[in-house]
Structures are given as C-alpha cells and as structure tokens.
C-alpha cells in the first residue's frame, strides 16, 4: 500500500543520515534517492581520453544493478511507485531535517503527501528511527499484514498493531 511504500523508502533513504554517515540524503551513498538525484545532474562531457577499466584479475566483475522502479503519480502503472518524485524528495528532505533537530515539533510546512495519504506528520518522523522494530519484516496496514501472514502460513507478525501509524490522521 502507498503508506507502507512511502515509510519504507524514506526509512532506507535516511539510514545514512540517521547513522551520521551523511549530512544530507543526496550525500548518502548506496541509496535510491542519491542514485535518482545523481541521474538528474548533467553528465560530464567526454574529454576524449577513454578511461581504461580496471581489468585486473583480482578485481571481481561488477554485478548488474536492478533498475529502480519509476515514480508515477499520474497513471496507474502497476510497477510504478504511486507518487511523484518531487514530492518524495521534499518529504525525505523535510523528514531528515526533523531527525537532525531531534525535535518532534513539526513545522507547518509539512509535505502535502503526508496529508493526502492520511499519515500524521509527528508519527511519521518518530517512526523513522524504529520502523523495522515496529514492523519486523513486512510493512503495511493491518489488513495487508494479516493477508501477508496468511499467505506465508504465519500465526502472528510484528506490526499488525500498527494502526498508530496508518490510521493516525
């Protein structure tokens, strides 16, 4: 569901910021937000001198990377992330600022995506430190988690009482 996707993506993209490994999301290595933002930057013009790739026998070949799912808030592409990239960047930036302040005083410039999805801003920010502790291995609204348990043959799952996050607004 949209709320779970949003929470999980923001949690992962803000990991390096929370851990003190990066000051901003765009500086955080190995995150999808950095990769997406880097792709928007103008590419360097080829200087004419091709760089020779490291073909040392000790260097393992690079594994191919999986493509990132596209953002799409206009159509119903089944494989797309169901909101706009600009909105997501705004949300991650705002959430990162709240985490750096270590205050839960939410400013009035709360990203509109939270209101539209019905997520309480203070709860969203506070969940960024403990998302996996709250939910375990799956994130979603209670009904989606119950279905997940049933499909996996599980009797219980952490996070089924997550109505604080998903039904707060």
XYZ file of C-alpha atoms in Angstrom:
169
model
C 0.000 0.000 0.000
C 1.094 3.612 -0.543
C 1.760 4.438 3.114
C 3.956 1.380 3.612
C 5.929 2.074 0.434
C 6.466 5.678 1.468
C 7.553 4.788 5.015
C 9.919 2.002 3.954
C 11.547 4.053 1.195
C 12.080 7.089 3.436
C 13.427 4.879 6.227
C 16.013 3.279 3.939
C 16.989 6.521 2.198
C 17.501 8.243 5.577
C 19.565 5.419 7.153
C 22.950 7.043 6.352
C 21.716 10.409 7.701
C 20.482 8.858 10.956
C 23.722 6.904 11.316
C 25.814 10.058 10.847
C 27.425 8.695 7.672
C 25.969 11.518 5.555
C 24.721 15.002 6.327
C 22.031 15.005 3.662
C 20.133 12.382 1.653
C 21.849 13.465 -1.570
C 25.236 12.681 0.013
C 24.211 9.232 1.237
C 25.962 6.549 -0.774
C 24.114 3.432 -1.917
C 20.618 4.872 -1.565
C 17.995 5.119 -4.254
C 17.407 8.806 -3.589
C 21.073 9.629 -4.249
C 21.091 7.486 -7.376
C 17.937 9.177 -8.670
C 19.203 12.683 -7.863
C 22.585 11.947 -9.462
C 20.797 10.805 -12.614
C 19.189 14.256 -12.859
C 22.561 16.046 -12.858
C 24.108 16.992 -16.205
C 26.634 14.384 -17.288
C 30.303 15.337 -17.780
C 31.302 15.938 -21.371
C 33.647 13.235 -22.649
C 37.196 14.591 -22.615
C 38.232 12.355 -25.481
C 40.573 10.189 -23.423
C 38.769 6.998 -22.542
C 39.471 5.707 -19.086
C 40.772 2.194 -19.066
C 38.601 -0.039 -16.933
C 40.307 -1.967 -14.167
C 40.733 -5.369 -15.722
C 42.978 -6.767 -13.037
C 42.391 -10.485 -12.466
C 41.953 -9.728 -8.743
C 39.053 -7.362 -9.367
C 35.714 -9.152 -9.414
C 33.376 -8.087 -12.203
C 30.639 -5.664 -11.218
C 27.261 -7.250 -10.764
C 24.469 -5.729 -12.824
C 22.236 -3.455 -10.792
C 18.488 -3.820 -10.764
C 16.621 -0.897 -12.250
C 14.842 1.399 -9.837
C 11.068 1.449 -10.101
C 9.802 4.660 -11.671
C 7.731 7.234 -9.808
C 4.318 7.821 -11.368
C 1.603 9.883 -9.735
C -0.439 10.390 -12.902
C -1.205 6.961 -14.320
C -1.816 3.516 -12.927
C 1.362 1.733 -13.987
C 1.241 -1.401 -11.822
C 5.002 -1.483 -11.221
C 5.474 2.256 -10.508
C 5.822 3.997 -7.169
C 2.418 5.686 -6.788
C 3.502 9.262 -6.095
C 5.686 11.955 -7.663
C 9.470 12.009 -7.261
C 9.476 15.717 -6.396
C 7.008 15.065 -3.561
C 9.147 12.200 -2.302
C 12.359 14.263 -2.324
C 10.534 17.022 -0.456
C 9.304 14.518 2.132
C 12.730 12.907 2.659
C 14.407 16.308 2.935
C 11.816 17.513 5.449
C 11.975 14.286 7.480
C 15.775 14.413 7.548
C 15.640 17.972 8.902
C 13.245 16.890 11.646
C 15.529 13.992 12.600
C 18.608 16.235 12.696
C 16.821 18.669 15.022
C 15.971 15.748 17.311
C 12.727 17.577 17.995
C 9.292 16.352 17.251
C 7.924 19.869 16.838
C 6.509 19.542 13.363
C 6.530 22.745 11.351
C 3.580 23.964 9.343
C 5.447 23.259 6.095
C 4.646 19.570 6.386
C 4.863 17.938 2.941
C 1.389 17.631 1.413
C 1.971 13.967 0.550
C 1.512 13.057 4.231
C -1.858 14.785 4.430
C -3.008 13.234 1.184
C -2.113 9.732 2.396
C -3.602 10.347 5.838
C -0.346 9.967 7.797
C 0.238 12.029 10.949
C 3.467 14.028 10.497
C 4.742 13.588 14.071
C 4.125 9.839 13.963
C 5.856 9.585 10.565
C 9.013 11.319 11.820
C 9.149 9.328 15.057
C 8.730 6.065 13.124
C 11.874 6.721 11.089
C 14.105 5.597 13.958
C 12.221 2.408 14.739
C 10.380 1.339 11.588
C 11.816 -2.171 11.418
C 11.471 -2.663 15.168
C 7.804 -1.727 14.885
C 7.022 -3.806 11.828
C 9.562 -6.619 11.623
C 9.982 -7.973 8.096
C 6.878 -6.548 6.427
C 5.387 -3.059 6.458
C 1.781 -2.214 5.713
C -1.632 -1.528 7.098
C -3.070 -4.157 9.464
C -5.232 -5.844 6.811
C -2.297 -6.157 4.390
C -0.131 -7.646 7.160
C -2.829 -10.175 8.077
C -3.015 -11.272 4.437
C 0.793 -11.489 4.343
C 0.730 -13.749 7.433
C -1.933 -15.958 5.899
C -0.042 -16.330 2.607
C 3.169 -17.195 4.455
C 1.485 -19.516 6.939
C 2.446 -17.349 9.910
C 0.353 -17.148 13.067
C 1.461 -13.653 14.040
C 3.600 -10.825 12.749
C 5.146 -7.777 14.414
C 3.422 -4.616 13.264
C -0.125 -5.881 13.000
C -0.995 -3.357 15.720
C 0.381 -0.552 13.554
C -2.844 1.423 13.458
C -0.997 4.223 15.272
C 0.998 4.827 12.103
C -1.515 4.041 9.404
C -4.749 5.317 10.924
C -3.437 8.332 12.818
C -4.577 11.149 10.568
